[in-house]
Amino acid sequence: MTDFLDPVLTFIADNPSLAGLICFLAAMGEALFLIGLFVPTTVVLVGAGTLVGLGKLELMPLLIWTTLGATAGDAVSYWIGWKFKDTIKNIWPLYKYRSMIESGEEFFKRHGGKSVFIGRFVPGVKSVVPGIAGMVGMNFTRFSVVNVTSAVAWSIAHIAPGVIAGSALHAISQISVRLALVLGALLFIVFLSVMLGRWLILIILPLFPNAHAAIARWFSRRPDRISQWIGHNFDPAHPRSTGMLASTIILLVSMPAFFWLIGEVAPNEPMVRADLAILNLFDSLRTPLGDKIMVFMTTLGDGVVVTAVAVAVALYLFAKKAWRRGIGFVIAIAGTAIFVPLLKLMLHRSRPMELYTGADAYSFPSGHATLNAVLFGICAVLIAHERSRWAKAAIFSVTVTYVIAIGFSRIYLGAHWMSDVLAGLLFGTAIVSAFAFVFGPIHNEKIGRLTVAGIVCAVLAGFGGWHVHRSFDAALVTYAPQVHKEILQAADWRQTTWRSLPAQRIGLNGDAEEPLVIQYAGSLSDFAGLVEKDGWVRPPKWSLSTAGGFVEGETPPDSLPILPRSQNGRQPALVLIRNDPKTAKGGRWVLRLWPSRFEIMEGGTLEPLYVGSVVHEDILRPMGEFSGPKTDRDLPDADNNPARLVPGAVVRQRPGGTPVVLARRPEQPGLASQTGN
């Protein structure tokens, strides 16, 4: 993993002007009239700030580029508003967001000229306020002063969190680079989930306002009582129709996805292979400090903590005589607690490690992910009830972050497969959506939303903290990294057990790729030295000059860097290339060796066993302006397999006829090269 990311960071560090240009375009894009809704500026700027904290970029040039972009974007939006004025509302597709423009006008009326400064920091209006200033004829000089000063403050506010996060990750990387990668991956997953929710609320839903009303009218015209109820409650004029519609859509997506996932975890399905690849990936990234963080999160999501929070919230709801919500809450939690073990018993899917007994000994779905998603999702619904749209977004963002962190910890610790956690999150989301649909419209059961939030936080901090303190040391032992290495005797490996190694490379998506035609035990440097005499060399590293070779039409094959490929989640331990003079337009052979879970024992010596592929890449040159490698052969002839150069190598045939070369270094006395089946 680090071998893949290091060239990316080095590329950015070597080209700071390119990073500045990207930040300029992103900041300008978000400030453009309404277009800013579609530009993921926060992702770009926080990511750039993170690279500053990691020491890969300079802060001041980045701030200057970002400020210039934000200033230019607002200036263009001002000109658009000044040029088109009220006709903007009738231009496609801007009329789809008429309500947002009207909100911007109301915001400008309320705050006057200072709305240009304030609006830059207010989600929902920041992409329209500069245009409104132009529409109402705000003095350009005054606008420019406010524009520049707000752009400076805005740039600092967006880049600073990334700098802090990057500095923290840099400090952690001094302890362990792998831990920094794990935490960075978790932050990325959470951030992506929040951003997708934001785009759904601000961009996708406004595109279909007429469809919402048309569907409601169609149901209201039908005579039966169910259609009348749907038409009334989903009418856009109904104060809670949007929430009910969102709940319905989420339910109709998450529940079918959950049942689809059940079918995908059958034996030999690609999802099963993807699960193993992801497990191996996280196994390679584990560190002692990372284990402690993830054990803390997974222990905080244990069943006893979930039960304590659920009981406390249920007692409060009944004490406030919120009978319907209280009963619905209990049914949702109890039903989920019964459903999860029943489904585990039905599917009998084994865990990656042995943890529990009874139904909990099985894996699918993850009880931690499912129960925490249901409990805290319903609590979020209760707390966010009848609050503003942005308050709801903040509450659900915190909830999503917490629940995903618990699910992530189960995958990291090897307690569950990735699909187990995904299924738990999907089912939990469906239950929360059903609860919100049924009980969201209730307004005559008054509960203290801040009180519910206080109860949840207090029980988590009190009882949850006590449980973590009591169980932490034992949990560290329980979730300790598993040793997956298996020792093979050299003689058995050469004759029979070589067949137990995978026949094809497995990608992260679980698909079977090119054949694995090499099994090598020994030192990688020895292997590289032996095949060097046949023209095999290490490929060029990623840099601006080597990456630029892809956009040039005459780049030699040995000057192009290698695209990454993983085997069951593991990155290659050795990559070599060799030019192919037989191809008229230029081509190359690429050899990759990946570590396996096996070790070879012979004569008291234990050596790691690697599996490898040898593929041929043709260099495509469309229009003579680009150089793009494309795999056109996925295995060499048996005589041209570079592993044959290792003294003592033997050749075996798989049932389909694919030759596999078995080689070991150092050379064992008396071992002659041979061929057999």
XYZ file of C-alpha atoms in Angstrom, residues 8-662:
655
model
C 1.432 9.833 -5.608
C 2.584 12.044 -2.738
C 6.006 12.460 -4.343
C 4.382 13.450 -7.642
C 2.343 16.170 -5.900
C 5.338 17.377 -3.900
C 7.426 17.646 -7.079
C 4.707 19.701 -8.802
C 3.373 22.277 -6.302
C 2.246 24.628 -9.077
C -0.083 21.910 -10.384
C -1.625 21.551 -6.919
C -2.076 25.318 -6.749
C -3.826 25.354 -10.125
C -6.195 22.583 -9.017
C -7.060 24.527 -5.845
C -7.591 27.679 -7.930
C -10.022 25.912 -10.263
C -11.851 24.200 -7.390
C -12.260 27.428 -5.392
C -13.388 29.300 -8.484
C -15.805 26.521 -9.432
C -17.570 26.515 -6.056
C -18.045 30.297 -6.214
C -19.663 30.234 -9.673
C -23.373 30.935 -9.770
C -25.204 27.676 -8.838
C -22.459 25.655 -10.561
C -20.715 25.633 -7.192
C -23.264 23.112 -5.942
C -21.675 20.484 -8.182
C -18.013 21.215 -7.391
C -16.493 19.131 -4.533
C -14.320 22.016 -3.322
C -14.236 20.886 0.296
C -12.761 17.541 -0.735
C -10.036 19.231 -2.790
C -9.087 21.945 -0.300
C -9.149 19.745 2.789
C -7.085 17.198 0.848
C -4.615 19.912 -0.179
C -4.418 21.137 3.418
C -3.738 17.575 4.511
C -0.792 17.424 2.109
C 0.485 20.680 3.634
C 0.303 19.066 7.074
C 2.122 16.022 5.697
C 4.915 18.300 4.501
C 4.244 17.681 0.797
C 3.105 21.243 -0.095
C 3.860 24.810 0.999
C 1.051 26.633 2.809
C 1.342 30.213 1.526
C 1.300 29.486 -2.241
C -1.711 27.238 -1.704
C -3.560 29.961 0.225
C -2.786 32.497 -2.479
C -4.017 30.226 -5.283
C -7.192 29.364 -3.373
C -7.921 32.998 -2.502
C -7.458 34.061 -6.118
C -9.803 31.308 -7.283
C -12.515 32.188 -4.761
C -12.207 35.879 -5.674
C -12.424 35.184 -9.406
C -15.429 32.895 -8.973
C -17.415 35.447 -7.012
C -16.493 38.153 -9.531
C -17.809 36.006 -12.401
C -21.001 35.268 -10.446
C -21.443 39.013 -9.785
C -21.106 39.692 -13.520
C -23.650 36.969 -14.366
C -26.158 38.507 -11.945
C -25.506 42.032 -13.256
C -25.767 40.910 -16.899
C -28.898 38.745 -16.796
C -30.681 40.074 -13.688
C -34.179 38.566 -13.187
C -34.074 36.518 -16.412
C -31.734 34.087 -14.621
C -34.718 32.414 -12.959
C -36.085 31.338 -16.341
C -32.861 29.920 -17.838
C -32.477 26.117 -17.957
C -31.341 24.431 -15.781
C -31.202 27.339 -13.332
C -34.990 27.457 -13.024
C -34.782 24.041 -11.343
C -33.157 25.846 -8.418
C -35.499 28.844 -8.347
C -36.152 28.307 -4.617
C -32.425 28.516 -3.891
C -32.138 31.797 -5.815
C -35.106 33.155 -3.888
C -33.473 32.057 -0.632
C -30.368 33.980 -1.693
C -32.454 37.059 -2.405
C -34.070 36.837 1.007
C -30.661 36.371 2.621
C -29.339 39.457 0.802
C -32.322 41.554 1.860
C -31.816 40.513 5.472
C -28.065 41.141 5.657
C -27.437 43.733 2.968
C -23.918 44.202 1.587
C -22.295 42.153 4.315
C -24.160 39.102 3.006
C -21.367 38.707 0.424
C -18.957 38.033 3.300
C -21.344 36.023 5.486
C -22.905 34.098 2.605
C -19.592 32.594 1.567
C -19.697 30.481 4.736
C -23.415 29.570 4.637
C -24.265 26.296 2.837
C -27.158 26.597 0.407
C -26.748 30.298 -0.422
C -22.989 30.769 -0.903
C -23.192 29.895 -4.604
C -25.949 32.447 -5.335
C -25.252 35.468 -3.091
C -22.579 37.077 -5.374
C -24.966 36.749 -8.305
C -27.751 38.340 -6.243
C -25.385 41.231 -5.450
C -24.970 41.798 -9.184
C -28.719 41.479 -9.792
C -29.575 44.215 -7.271
C -26.784 46.520 -8.537
C -24.412 46.496 -5.556
C -21.474 48.891 -6.106
C -18.654 46.905 -7.742
C -15.862 48.545 -5.714
C -17.601 47.774 -2.449
C -18.335 44.245 -3.665
C -14.674 43.709 -4.607
C -13.398 44.735 -1.157
C -15.801 42.367 0.585
C -15.095 39.673 -2.016
C -11.326 39.685 -1.437
C -11.493 39.806 2.371
C -14.070 37.021 2.536
C -12.044 34.913 0.090
C -9.006 35.119 2.385
C -11.043 34.072 5.447
C -12.814 31.325 3.489
C -9.546 29.883 2.168
C -8.056 29.725 5.657
C -11.228 28.110 7.037
C -11.124 25.357 4.395
C -7.410 24.637 4.292
C -6.704 24.878 8.041
C -8.672 21.715 9.034
C -6.750 19.754 6.421
C -3.439 21.142 7.717
C -4.379 20.054 11.233
C -5.446 16.598 10.016
C -2.317 16.253 7.892
C -0.079 17.295 10.786
C -1.778 14.723 13.002
C -1.380 12.005 10.362
C 2.248 13.038 9.871
C 2.870 12.727 13.596
C 1.155 9.330 13.599
C 3.177 8.252 10.559
C 6.342 8.831 12.542
C 5.068 6.022 14.744
C 3.629 3.955 11.898
C 2.926 4.768 8.253
C 0.407 1.928 8.126
C -1.586 3.421 11.005
C -1.714 6.759 9.210
C -3.033 4.989 6.106
C -5.761 3.213 8.084
C -6.953 6.413 9.782
C -6.776 8.259 6.472
C -8.942 5.574 4.833
C -11.510 5.827 7.636
C -11.659 9.622 7.325
C -12.084 9.316 3.563
C -14.990 6.850 3.875
C -16.787 9.044 6.415
C -16.151 12.211 4.419
C -17.389 10.599 1.198
C -20.597 9.414 2.909
C -21.329 12.908 4.226
C -20.613 14.532 0.843
C -22.907 12.108 -1.006
C -25.703 12.938 1.429
C -25.098 16.651 0.874
C -25.277 16.281 -2.895
C -28.488 14.273 -2.588
C -30.141 17.024 -0.526
C -28.873 20.052 -2.436
C -28.490 18.863 -6.025
C -30.460 15.728 -6.874
C -33.767 16.369 -5.101
C -34.290 19.885 -6.554
C -34.101 18.399 -10.073
C -37.387 16.525 -9.594
C -39.792 18.884 -7.780
C -42.536 18.482 -10.394
C -42.251 14.705 -10.301
C -42.917 14.785 -6.550
C -46.095 16.826 -7.031
C -47.255 14.778 -10.030
C -46.957 11.496 -8.129
C -48.873 12.939 -5.169
C -51.680 14.206 -7.473
C -51.924 10.810 -9.206
C -52.497 9.056 -5.874
C -54.929 11.711 -4.628
C -57.168 11.171 -7.680
C -57.582 7.469 -6.885
C -60.647 6.582 -4.774
C -59.174 3.960 -2.401
C -58.160 4.996 1.130
C -54.491 3.973 0.810
C -54.003 6.112 -2.300
C -55.776 9.022 -0.630
C -53.478 8.704 2.388
C -50.382 8.615 0.168
C -51.596 11.586 -1.873
C -52.231 13.639 1.278
C -49.051 12.812 3.171
C -46.722 13.052 0.163
C -48.188 16.293 -1.147
C -45.366 18.892 -1.393
C -47.618 21.239 0.575
C -47.624 18.826 3.499
C -45.006 20.036 6.032
C -43.469 16.562 6.436
C -43.817 15.225 2.913
C -40.128 15.731 2.056
C -38.970 13.740 5.066
C -41.408 10.928 4.353
C -40.397 10.862 0.687
C -36.705 10.683 1.616
C -37.428 7.872 4.082
C -39.362 5.953 1.433
C -36.620 6.305 -1.178
C -33.904 5.201 1.258
C -36.024 2.230 2.365
C -36.726 1.177 -1.236
C -33.002 1.294 -2.021
C -31.436 -0.149 1.130
C -33.707 -3.161 1.675
C -33.390 -4.613 -1.879
C -29.644 -3.952 -1.699
C -29.512 -5.935 1.540
C -31.256 -8.953 -0.006
C -29.076 -8.675 -3.120
C -26.002 -8.824 -0.876
C -27.281 -12.046 0.711
C -27.139 -13.707 -2.707
C -23.659 -12.349 -3.361
C -22.043 -14.103 -0.368
C -22.765 -17.581 -1.689
C -19.675 -19.777 -2.193
C -17.503 -18.926 -5.214
C -19.211 -15.567 -5.810
C -16.927 -12.575 -6.595
C -18.009 -10.859 -3.356
C -16.505 -13.721 -1.333
C -13.159 -13.299 -3.084
C -13.366 -9.527 -2.609
C -13.961 -10.069 1.121
C -10.774 -12.108 1.377
C -8.804 -9.507 -0.567
C -10.023 -6.707 1.728
C -9.210 -8.822 4.803
C -5.657 -9.339 3.556
C -5.318 -5.642 2.778
C -6.197 -4.570 6.321
C -4.149 -7.386 7.799
C -1.099 -5.871 6.101
C -1.917 -2.416 7.551
C -2.372 -3.387 11.199
C -0.237 -1.730 13.889
C -0.292 -1.893 17.727
C -1.590 1.674 18.064
C -4.152 1.143 15.314
C -5.311 -2.019 17.100
C -5.899 -0.040 20.296
C -7.956 2.609 18.510
C -10.091 0.054 16.698
C -10.532 -2.140 19.776
C -11.771 0.951 21.626
C -14.363 1.620 18.898
C -15.513 -1.989 18.580
C -15.828 -2.385 22.377
C -17.878 0.797 22.556
C -20.255 -0.855 20.075
C -20.653 -4.087 22.075
C -24.138 -5.424 22.769
C -24.109 -4.457 26.461
C -23.482 -0.801 25.573
C -26.201 -0.890 22.899
C -28.598 -2.407 25.436
C -27.800 0.241 28.056
C -28.387 3.126 25.628
C -31.578 1.533 24.264
C -33.038 0.961 27.752
C -32.261 4.529 28.828
C -33.870 6.059 25.726
C -36.914 3.758 25.931
C -37.503 4.623 29.605
C -37.352 8.326 28.788
C -39.848 7.988 25.909
C -42.304 6.108 28.112
C -41.782 8.574 30.964
C -42.751 11.395 28.567
C -45.797 9.324 27.497
C -44.543 9.190 23.916
C -46.218 5.794 23.661
C -46.164 5.317 19.907
C -42.552 6.333 19.449
C -41.515 4.371 22.527
C -43.246 1.193 21.331
C -41.875 1.663 17.819
C -38.377 2.168 19.233
C -38.583 -1.026 21.306
C -39.986 -3.034 18.384
C -37.200 -1.824 16.084
C -34.393 -2.632 18.543
C -35.851 -5.936 19.744
C -36.788 -7.037 16.222
C -33.267 -6.331 14.975
C -31.738 -8.168 17.965
C -33.838 -11.239 17.073
C -33.442 -10.993 13.294
C -29.618 -10.848 13.243
C -28.913 -14.182 15.029
C -31.734 -15.908 13.115
C -30.193 -14.867 9.805
C -26.759 -15.942 11.049
C -28.143 -19.408 11.823
C -29.821 -19.619 8.421
C -26.722 -18.681 6.401
C -24.029 -20.332 8.579
C -21.281 -18.122 7.167
C -17.972 -18.560 8.996
C -16.153 -15.598 10.505
C -12.583 -14.685 9.538
C -11.627 -15.605 13.135
C -13.186 -17.626 15.958
C -14.805 -15.278 18.474
C -18.099 -16.426 19.961
C -20.326 -19.458 20.387
C -23.872 -20.191 19.304
C -25.434 -18.041 16.599
C -22.859 -15.294 17.159
C -20.147 -17.673 15.981
C -21.422 -17.004 12.457
C -20.648 -13.917 10.487
C -23.434 -12.571 8.270
C -24.611 -9.907 9.002
C -22.475 -7.971 11.488
C -24.390 -7.560 14.741
C -22.245 -4.574 15.750
C -22.939 -2.732 12.495
C -26.652 -3.608 12.403
C -27.604 -2.840 16.014
C -25.573 0.360 16.245
C -26.997 1.593 12.937
C -30.559 0.974 14.143
C -30.079 2.368 17.671
C -28.196 5.536 16.857
C -30.023 6.084 13.579
C -33.391 6.139 15.389
C -31.928 8.368 18.110
C -30.774 10.744 15.365
C -34.313 10.769 13.902
C -35.747 11.674 17.323
C -33.154 14.385 17.946
C -33.411 15.906 14.438
C -37.232 15.920 14.396
C -38.630 19.291 13.220
C -35.211 20.922 13.159
C -33.788 22.910 10.241
C -32.349 21.148 7.230
C -28.783 22.002 8.187
C -29.279 20.974 11.818
C -30.529 17.622 10.537
C -27.501 17.323 8.257
C -25.151 17.963 11.185
C -26.916 15.447 13.464
C -26.954 12.707 10.834
C -23.333 13.437 9.871
C -22.196 12.816 13.449
C -24.306 9.659 13.634
C -23.021 8.311 10.319
C -19.438 8.981 11.394
C -19.873 7.069 14.649
C -21.666 4.076 13.118
C -19.240 3.778 10.184
C -16.295 3.927 12.599
C -17.701 0.946 14.506
C -18.323 -1.008 11.303
C -14.861 -0.111 10.025
C -13.309 -1.421 13.243
C -14.933 -4.845 12.679
C -13.327 -5.162 9.244
C -9.950 -3.845 10.430
C -9.796 -6.267 13.359
C -10.753 -9.228 11.169
C -13.916 -9.901 13.173
C -16.131 -9.638 10.078
C -15.928 -9.717 6.330
C -16.570 -6.466 4.510
C -19.891 -7.739 3.128
C -21.064 -8.564 6.677
C -20.657 -4.935 7.699
C -22.199 -3.596 4.487
C -25.226 -5.840 4.999
C -25.581 -4.694 8.608
C -25.426 -1.035 7.608
C -27.961 -1.552 4.801
C -30.428 -3.408 7.019
C -29.971 -0.883 9.823
C -30.557 1.986 7.397
C -33.754 0.317 6.170
C -35.099 -0.055 9.734
C -34.275 3.564 10.571
C -36.002 4.718 7.373
C -39.100 2.677 8.234
C -39.144 4.190 11.741
C -38.790 7.715 10.320
C -41.576 7.077 7.811
C -44.040 5.751 10.392
C -43.217 7.919 13.397
C -41.704 11.019 11.812
C -45.080 12.707 11.143
C -46.122 12.426 14.809
C -46.147 15.898 16.344
C -48.374 15.516 19.427
C -45.816 13.512 21.423
C -43.531 16.142 22.892
C -40.064 14.978 23.818
C -36.949 16.928 24.675
C -34.640 16.504 21.713
C -31.662 17.873 23.630
C -32.606 15.568 26.500
C -32.481 12.529 24.201
C -29.072 13.655 22.930
C -27.883 14.165 26.513
C -29.079 10.688 27.562
C -27.294 9.031 24.636
C -24.040 10.906 25.268
C -24.190 10.367 29.042
C -24.762 6.607 28.781
C -22.047 6.270 26.147
C -19.576 8.243 28.248
C -20.546 6.636 31.572
C -21.548 3.040 31.019
C -19.700 2.740 27.701
C -16.515 4.164 29.209
C -16.768 1.760 32.153
C -17.291 -1.201 29.818
C -14.319 -0.233 27.641
C -12.093 0.189 30.713
C -13.162 -3.198 32.059
C -12.888 -5.133 28.779
C -10.124 -3.363 26.887
C -7.141 -5.558 27.790
C -9.034 -8.781 27.174
C -10.344 -7.430 23.870
C -6.811 -6.607 22.724
C -5.892 -10.254 23.216
C -9.090 -11.484 21.529
C -8.594 -9.309 18.459
C -4.828 -9.805 18.203
C -3.611 -10.256 14.607
C -4.040 -13.796 13.404
C -1.081 -15.737 12.047
C -2.130 -16.956 8.610
C 1.174 -18.480 7.513
C 1.174 -22.170 6.594
C 4.398 -24.179 6.314
C 4.871 -26.613 3.433
C 7.620 -29.184 3.127
C 9.665 -28.523 -0.023
C 9.294 -32.061 -1.379
C 5.513 -32.071 -0.874
C 5.261 -28.616 -2.439
C 7.071 -29.707 -5.606
C 4.931 -32.830 -6.010
C 1.404 -32.049 -4.820
C 0.743 -29.081 -2.538
C 1.699 -26.513 -5.208
C -1.864 -27.075 -6.435
C -3.246 -25.522 -3.221
C -1.896 -22.118 -4.222
C -4.237 -19.876 -6.249
C -4.317 -20.454 -9.997
C -5.337 -16.877 -10.879
C -4.818 -13.408 -9.463
C -7.777 -12.074 -7.460
C -8.440 -8.329 -7.697
C -9.956 -6.181 -4.966
C -13.356 -6.539 -6.665
C -13.122 -10.333 -6.301
C -12.769 -11.067 -10.020
C -10.313 -13.727 -11.209
C -7.692 -12.166 -13.460
C -4.533 -13.432 -15.198
C -3.027 -16.854 -14.367
C -0.355 -17.120 -11.679
C 2.452 -18.946 -13.467
C 5.285 -18.606 -10.931
C 5.735 -19.991 -7.431
C 9.056 -18.849 -5.985
C 10.535 -19.426 -2.518
C 13.562 -17.429 -1.456
C 15.190 -14.017 -1.626
C 13.648 -11.524 -4.045
C 16.984 -9.823 -4.615
C 18.462 -13.198 -5.610
C 15.603 -13.728 -8.054
C 16.040 -10.250 -9.574
C 19.770 -10.867 -9.957
C 19.257 -14.191 -11.711
C 16.762 -12.924 -14.300
C 18.634 -9.662 -14.913
C 20.919 -11.429 -17.392
C 17.854 -12.122 -19.551
C 16.942 -8.427 -19.734
C 14.565 -8.160 -16.764
C 14.960 -4.812 -14.950
C 13.024 -2.791 -12.408
C 10.502 -0.367 -13.966
C 10.846 3.432 -13.655
C 9.272 5.009 -10.581
C 6.326 7.379 -10.844
C 7.331 11.031 -11.350
C 6.277 13.997 -13.449
C 8.636 13.026 -16.263
C 7.672 9.338 -16.316
C 3.932 10.082 -16.013
C 4.312 12.563 -18.868
C 5.374 9.639 -21.044
C 1.745 8.514 -21.257
C 0.824 11.671 -23.228
C 3.727 11.376 -25.653
C 3.483 9.212 -28.740
C 7.048 7.928 -28.890
C 7.730 6.875 -25.295
C 9.736 3.612 -25.164
C 8.047 0.769 -23.266
C 10.771 0.639 -20.625
C 10.237 4.351 -19.809
C 6.596 3.969 -18.771
C 5.817 3.287 -15.085
C 3.793 0.239 -14.117
C 0.114 0.442 -13.179
C -0.584 -1.155 -9.764
C -2.216 -4.581 -9.423
C -3.009 -6.400 -6.191
C -3.369 -10.105 -5.460
C -5.959 -10.843 -2.789
C -5.415 -7.374 -1.333
C -1.614 -7.629 -1.270
C 0.673 -5.322 -3.239
C 3.482 -6.884 -5.310
C 6.766 -7.402 -3.495
C 8.752 -7.335 -6.750
C 7.999 -5.893 -10.208
C 10.286 -6.356 -13.227
C 9.902 -5.508 -16.920
C 11.576 -6.589 -20.161
C 11.237 -5.018 -23.592
C 9.801 -7.225 -26.307
C 11.730 -6.612 -29.541
C 9.403 -8.936 -31.480
C 6.527 -6.433 -31.514
C 6.697 -3.889 -34.314
C 5.254 -0.942 -32.363
C 6.955 -1.738 -29.090
C 5.776 -3.822 -26.192
C 7.002 -5.257 -22.919
C 6.658 -8.161 -20.532
C 5.739 -7.380 -16.913
C 6.545 -9.754 -14.054
C 4.967 -9.334 -10.616
C 5.581 -11.418 -7.486
C 3.151 -11.215 -4.545
C 3.623 -12.691 -1.044
C 1.463 -15.718 -0.218
C 0.353 -17.220 3.087
C 2.763 -20.147 2.660
C 6.365 -20.742 3.662
C 8.644 -23.501 2.352
C 10.701 -25.656 4.738
C 13.724 -27.589 3.499
C 16.900 -28.604 5.302
C 15.990 -26.565 8.384
C 15.602 -23.392 6.315
C 12.261 -21.552 6.178
C 11.653 -19.239 3.238
C 8.634 -17.151 2.152
C 6.736 -18.349 -0.893
C 5.661 -15.867 -3.575
C 3.208 -16.268 -6.425
C 3.633 -14.380 -9.662
C 2.243 -13.532 -13.059
C 3.917 -12.630 -16.328
C 1.790 -10.584 -18.738
C 2.555 -8.936 -22.047
C 1.596 -5.313 -22.607
C 1.210 -3.819 -26.058
C 1.875 -0.065 -26.128
C -1.048 1.580 -27.918
C -0.376 4.951 -29.562
C -3.720 6.467 -30.682
C -3.194 9.332 -33.166
C 0.516 9.177 -32.346
C 0.005 11.449 -29.333
C -0.350 8.995 -26.443
C 1.356 5.859 -25.139
C -0.962 3.517 -23.277
C -0.071 -0.008 -22.123
C -2.732 -2.658 -22.729
C -2.459 -6.297 -21.650
C -2.799 -8.487 -24.742
C -1.308 -11.777 -23.406
C -1.676 -13.012 -19.851
C 1.041 -15.682 -19.789
C 4.297 -16.467 -21.605
C 5.334 -19.657 -23.322
C 6.627 -22.228 -20.848
C 10.183 -21.866 -22.184
C 10.080 -18.064 -21.814
C 8.915 -17.978 -18.192
C 11.733 -16.064 -16.394
C 11.477 -18.344 -13.346
C 12.991 -21.104 -15.530
C 16.305 -19.235 -15.144
C 16.444 -20.176 -11.454
C 18.617 -23.297 -11.052
C 16.548 -26.288 -9.995
C 13.262 -24.882 -11.311
C 10.538 -27.421 -12.160
C 7.488 -27.071 -14.391
C 4.036 -28.362 -13.502
C 0.805 -28.330 -15.495
C -2.559 -27.289 -14.129
C -5.620 -29.260 -15.317
C -6.428 -26.582 -17.876
C -2.933 -26.865 -19.375
C -1.426 -23.715 -17.852
C 2.269 -24.301 -17.023
C 3.425 -23.217 -13.557
C 7.145 -22.871 -12.765
C 8.233 -23.795 -9.224
